[in-house]
Tab-separated table of C-alpha atoms in Angstrom:
chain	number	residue	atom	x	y	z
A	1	UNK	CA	88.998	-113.625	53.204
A	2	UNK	CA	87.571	-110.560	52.774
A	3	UNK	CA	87.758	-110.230	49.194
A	4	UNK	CA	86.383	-114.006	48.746
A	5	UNK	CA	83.118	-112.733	50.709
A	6	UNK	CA	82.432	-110.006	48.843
A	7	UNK	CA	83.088	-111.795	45.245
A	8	UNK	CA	80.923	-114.669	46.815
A	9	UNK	CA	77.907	-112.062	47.862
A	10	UNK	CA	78.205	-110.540	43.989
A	11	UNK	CA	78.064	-113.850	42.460
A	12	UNK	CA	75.037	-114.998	44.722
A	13	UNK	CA	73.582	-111.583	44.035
A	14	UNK	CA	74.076	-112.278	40.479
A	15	UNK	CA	72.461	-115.586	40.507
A	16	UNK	CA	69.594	-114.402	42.675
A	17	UNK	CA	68.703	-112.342	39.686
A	18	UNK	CA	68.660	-114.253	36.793
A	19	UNK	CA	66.739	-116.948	39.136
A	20	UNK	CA	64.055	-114.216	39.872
A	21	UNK	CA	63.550	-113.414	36.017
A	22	UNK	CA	63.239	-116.958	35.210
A	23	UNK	CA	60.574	-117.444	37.486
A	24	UNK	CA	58.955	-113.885	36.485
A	25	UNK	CA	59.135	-115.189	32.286
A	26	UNK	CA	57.752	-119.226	33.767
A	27	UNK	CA	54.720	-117.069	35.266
A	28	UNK	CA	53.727	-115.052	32.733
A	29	UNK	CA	55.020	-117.252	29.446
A	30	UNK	CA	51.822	-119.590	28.243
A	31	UNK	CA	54.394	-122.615	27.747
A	32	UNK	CA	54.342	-124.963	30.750
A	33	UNK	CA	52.368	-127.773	28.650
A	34	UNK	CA	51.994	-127.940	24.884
A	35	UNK	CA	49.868	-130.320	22.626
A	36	UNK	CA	49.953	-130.894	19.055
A	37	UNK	CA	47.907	-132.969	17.168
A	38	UNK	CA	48.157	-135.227	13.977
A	39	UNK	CA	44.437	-134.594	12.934
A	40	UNK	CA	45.880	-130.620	12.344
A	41	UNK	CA	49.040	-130.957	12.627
A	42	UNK	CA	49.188	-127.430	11.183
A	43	UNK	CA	48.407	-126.037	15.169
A	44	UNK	CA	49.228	-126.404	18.104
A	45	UNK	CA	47.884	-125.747	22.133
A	46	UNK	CA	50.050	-123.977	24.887
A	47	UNK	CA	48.677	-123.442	28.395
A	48	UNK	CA	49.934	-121.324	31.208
A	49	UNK	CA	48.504	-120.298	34.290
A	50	UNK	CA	46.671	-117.058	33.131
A	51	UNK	CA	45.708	-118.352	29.277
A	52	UNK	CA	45.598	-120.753	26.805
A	53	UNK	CA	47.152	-119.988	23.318
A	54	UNK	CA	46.923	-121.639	19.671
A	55	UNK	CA	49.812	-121.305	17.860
A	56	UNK	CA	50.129	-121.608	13.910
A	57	UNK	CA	53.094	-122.146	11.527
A	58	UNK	CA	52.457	-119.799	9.898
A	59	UNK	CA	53.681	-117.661	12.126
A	60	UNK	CA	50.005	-116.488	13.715
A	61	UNK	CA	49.511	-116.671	17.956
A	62	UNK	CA	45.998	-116.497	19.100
A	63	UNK	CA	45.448	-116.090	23.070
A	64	UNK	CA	42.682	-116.400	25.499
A	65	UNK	CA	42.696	-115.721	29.018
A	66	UNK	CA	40.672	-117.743	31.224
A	67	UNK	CA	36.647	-117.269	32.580
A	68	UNK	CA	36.480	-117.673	35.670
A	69	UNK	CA	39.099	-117.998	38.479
A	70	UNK	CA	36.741	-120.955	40.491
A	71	UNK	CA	36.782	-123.103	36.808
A	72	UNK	CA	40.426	-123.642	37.213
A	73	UNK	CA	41.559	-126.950	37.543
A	74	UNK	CA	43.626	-127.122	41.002
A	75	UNK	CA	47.074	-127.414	39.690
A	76	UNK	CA	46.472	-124.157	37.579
A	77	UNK	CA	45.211	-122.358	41.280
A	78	UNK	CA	49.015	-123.912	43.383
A	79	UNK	CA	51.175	-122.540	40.292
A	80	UNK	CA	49.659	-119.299	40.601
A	81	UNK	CA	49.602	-118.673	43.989
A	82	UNK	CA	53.059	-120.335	44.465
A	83	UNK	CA	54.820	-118.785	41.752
A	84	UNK	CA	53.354	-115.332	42.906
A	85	UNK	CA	54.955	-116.306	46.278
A	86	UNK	CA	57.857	-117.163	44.977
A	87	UNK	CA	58.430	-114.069	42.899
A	88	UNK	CA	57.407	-111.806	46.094
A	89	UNK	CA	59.450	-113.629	48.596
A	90	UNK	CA	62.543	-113.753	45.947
A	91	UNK	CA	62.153	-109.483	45.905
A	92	UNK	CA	61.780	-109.413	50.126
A	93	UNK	CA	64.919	-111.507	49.820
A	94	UNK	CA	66.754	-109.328	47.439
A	95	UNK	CA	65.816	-106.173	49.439
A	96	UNK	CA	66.972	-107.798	52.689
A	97	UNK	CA	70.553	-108.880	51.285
A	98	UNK	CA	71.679	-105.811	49.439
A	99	UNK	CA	71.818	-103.815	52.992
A	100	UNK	CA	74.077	-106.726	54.228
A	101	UNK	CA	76.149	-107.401	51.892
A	102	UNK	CA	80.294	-106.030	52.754
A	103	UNK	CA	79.995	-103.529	49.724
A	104	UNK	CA	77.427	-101.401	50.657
A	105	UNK	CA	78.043	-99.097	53.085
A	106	UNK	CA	75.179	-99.552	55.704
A	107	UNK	CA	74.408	-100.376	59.050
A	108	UNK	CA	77.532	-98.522	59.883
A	109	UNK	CA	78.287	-95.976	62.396
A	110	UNK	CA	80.165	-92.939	60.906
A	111	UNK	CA	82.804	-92.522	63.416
A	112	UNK	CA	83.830	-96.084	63.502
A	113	UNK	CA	82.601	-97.298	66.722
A	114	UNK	CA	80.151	-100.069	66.894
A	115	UNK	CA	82.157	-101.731	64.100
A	116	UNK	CA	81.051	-105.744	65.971
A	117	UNK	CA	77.175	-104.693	66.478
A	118	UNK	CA	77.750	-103.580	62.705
A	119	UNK	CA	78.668	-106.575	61.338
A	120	UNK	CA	76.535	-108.694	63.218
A	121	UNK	CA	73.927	-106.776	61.618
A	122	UNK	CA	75.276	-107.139	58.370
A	123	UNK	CA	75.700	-110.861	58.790
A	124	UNK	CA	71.740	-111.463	60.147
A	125	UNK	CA	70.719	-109.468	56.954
A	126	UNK	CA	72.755	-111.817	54.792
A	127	UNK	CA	71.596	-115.072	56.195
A	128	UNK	CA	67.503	-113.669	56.896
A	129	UNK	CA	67.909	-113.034	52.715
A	130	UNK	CA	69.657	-116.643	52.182
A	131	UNK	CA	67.039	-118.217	53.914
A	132	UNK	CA	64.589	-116.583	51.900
A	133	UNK	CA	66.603	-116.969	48.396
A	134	UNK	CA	66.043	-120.869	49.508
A	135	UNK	CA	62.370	-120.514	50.111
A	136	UNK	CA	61.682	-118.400	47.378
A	137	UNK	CA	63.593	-121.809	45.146
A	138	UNK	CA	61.628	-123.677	46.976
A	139	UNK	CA	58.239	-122.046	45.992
A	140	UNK	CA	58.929	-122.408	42.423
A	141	UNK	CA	59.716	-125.279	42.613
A	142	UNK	CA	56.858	-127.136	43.735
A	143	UNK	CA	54.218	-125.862	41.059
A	144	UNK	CA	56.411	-126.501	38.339
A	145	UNK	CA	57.399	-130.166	39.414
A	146	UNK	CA	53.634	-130.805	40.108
A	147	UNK	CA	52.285	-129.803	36.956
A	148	UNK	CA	55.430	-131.787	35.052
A	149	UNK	CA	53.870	-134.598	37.432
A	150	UNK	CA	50.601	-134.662	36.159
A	151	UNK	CA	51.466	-134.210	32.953
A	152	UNK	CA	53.866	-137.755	33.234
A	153	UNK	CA	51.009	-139.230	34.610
A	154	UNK	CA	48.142	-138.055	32.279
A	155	UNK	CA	50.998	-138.816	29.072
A	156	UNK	CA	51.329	-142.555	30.326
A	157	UNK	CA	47.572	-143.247	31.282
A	158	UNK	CA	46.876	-146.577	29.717
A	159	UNK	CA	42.818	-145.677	30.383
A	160	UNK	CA	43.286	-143.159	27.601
A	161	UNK	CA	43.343	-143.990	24.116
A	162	UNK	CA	46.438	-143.723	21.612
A	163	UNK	CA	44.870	-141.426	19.193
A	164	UNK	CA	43.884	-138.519	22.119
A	165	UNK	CA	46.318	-135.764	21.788
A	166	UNK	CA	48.233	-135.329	25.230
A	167	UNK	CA	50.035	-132.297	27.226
A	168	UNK	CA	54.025	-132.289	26.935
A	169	UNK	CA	56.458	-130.312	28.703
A	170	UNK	CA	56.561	-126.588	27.926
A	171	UNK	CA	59.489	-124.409	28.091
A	172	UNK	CA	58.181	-122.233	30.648
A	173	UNK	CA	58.815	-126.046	33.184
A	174	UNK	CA	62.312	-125.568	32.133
A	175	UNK	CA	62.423	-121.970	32.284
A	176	UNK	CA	60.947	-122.638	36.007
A	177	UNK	CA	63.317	-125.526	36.886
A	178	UNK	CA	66.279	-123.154	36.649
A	179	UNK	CA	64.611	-120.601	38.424
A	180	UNK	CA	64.244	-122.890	41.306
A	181	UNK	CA	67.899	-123.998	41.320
A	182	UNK	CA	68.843	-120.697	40.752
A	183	UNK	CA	67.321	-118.907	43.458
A	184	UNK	CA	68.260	-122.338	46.228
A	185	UNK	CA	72.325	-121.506	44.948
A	186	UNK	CA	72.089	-118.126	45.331
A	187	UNK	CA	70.638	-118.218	49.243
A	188	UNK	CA	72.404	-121.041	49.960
A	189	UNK	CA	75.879	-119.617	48.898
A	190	UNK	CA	74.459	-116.360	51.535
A	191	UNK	CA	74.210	-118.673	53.868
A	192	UNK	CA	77.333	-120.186	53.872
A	193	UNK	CA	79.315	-116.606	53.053
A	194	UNK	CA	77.561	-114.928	55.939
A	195	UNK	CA	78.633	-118.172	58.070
A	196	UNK	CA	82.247	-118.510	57.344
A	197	UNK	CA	82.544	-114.432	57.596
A	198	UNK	CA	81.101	-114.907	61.441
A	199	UNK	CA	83.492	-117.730	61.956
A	200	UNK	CA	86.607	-115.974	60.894
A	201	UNK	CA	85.919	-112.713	62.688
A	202	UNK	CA	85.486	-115.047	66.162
A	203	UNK	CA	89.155	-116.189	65.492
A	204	UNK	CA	91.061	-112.676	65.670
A	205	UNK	CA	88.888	-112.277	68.948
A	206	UNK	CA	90.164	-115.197	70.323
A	207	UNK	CA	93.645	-114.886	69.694
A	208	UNK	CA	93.502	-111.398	71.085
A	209	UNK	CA	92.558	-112.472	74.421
A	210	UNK	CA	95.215	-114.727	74.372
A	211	UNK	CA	97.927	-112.544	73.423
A	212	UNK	CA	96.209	-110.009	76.453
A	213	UNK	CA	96.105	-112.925	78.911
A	214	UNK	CA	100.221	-113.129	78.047
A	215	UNK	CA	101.016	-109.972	78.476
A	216	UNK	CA	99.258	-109.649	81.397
A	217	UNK	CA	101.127	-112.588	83.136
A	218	UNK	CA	104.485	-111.619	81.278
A	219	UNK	CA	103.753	-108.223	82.951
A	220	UNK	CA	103.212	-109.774	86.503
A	221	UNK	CA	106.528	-112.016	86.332
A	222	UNK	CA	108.292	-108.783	85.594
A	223	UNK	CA	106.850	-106.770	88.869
A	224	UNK	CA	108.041	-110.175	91.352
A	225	UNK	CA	111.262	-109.649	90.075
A	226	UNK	CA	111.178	-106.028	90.829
């Protein structure tokens, strides 16, 4: 059981950080919506949350960051501040687990006593980081299905005309997507490590007492007969 925690805390670990670079590249990439038009077809318009870009085929990028912070439209201001959130909170979370997790050797008393406070305090570390691996998912996920929202909306607006160009997904949605699943897998797979390592550790407790509570009448029987 042992050995299934500890592979299970790697492979959450592991997860946690490829979630945490995908939502590092959807916040700095300028792909969440792109727009190409037929007039010039020879171009084409990404935005991201910190700059606009035209992009050529010819192989030429041109970028622009953006005036003023008050001009943004709203949905710009949530995916910044959320996806700076996110990224934060994913870090706290990944600094809070590492200490808890079996293979690391902290929170530990040298000479072996205070082995049950230890792992109590390794289990609270694991499950205050999977909470936070599942709000840090949750963060990123929000701007990124809001701004995929709008852009449904503003792609299927019959008050629009056909021949006006419209935003489409950009890779950095997808890129943030799998962030946000990424990060929610990794803290909730904490979570559920640090509680079936709490629940198996009560067991052996359990039995103990049982086994003392026997001898103890076993050794009682023995002294009427004497």
């Amino acid at each position: 059981m042992e050995a299934c925690g500890r592979s299970s805390e790697l492979l959450a670990v592991c997860l946690w950080l490829g979630g945490w670079l995908c939502a590092l590249a959807s916040t700095i990439l300028p792909h969440w919506l792109s727009m190409s038009t037929e007039l010039l077809a020879i171009e084409s318009y990404q935005l991201g949350l910190w700059e606009t870009c035209v992009v050529q085929d010819i192989g030429g990028m041109e970028c622009r960051s953006y005036d003023s912070l008050l001009g943004l439209s709203h949905d710009l201001k949530l995916g910044r501040i959320l996806m700076c959130a996110s990224l934060a909170t994913g870090m706290l979370g990944l600094l809070v687990t590492i200490p808890g997790m079996q293979m690391v050797n902290s929170c530990r008393d040298g000479d072996g006593g205070g082995s049950d406070g230890a792992g109590r305090a390794k289990r609270t570390l694991l499950m205050l980081g999977g909470a936070l691996g599942v709000l840090s998912g949750i963060l990123c996920l929000i701007p990124v299905s809001y701004v995929a929202h709008l852009a449904v909306l503003r792609f299927f607006d019959e008050a629009l005309p056909d021949v006006v160009p419209r935003w489409e997904f950009g890779d950095a949605l997808f890129c943030g997507w799998a962030a946000g699943f990424l990060l929610c897998a990794a803290g909730v797979l904490l979570l559920v490590t640090a509680s079936l390592g709490s629940a198996s550790r009560r067991r052996p407790r359990l039995q103990y007492r049982y086994e003392a509570r026997g001898g103890e009448l076993t050794t009682a029987k023995r002294s009427e007969y004497v």
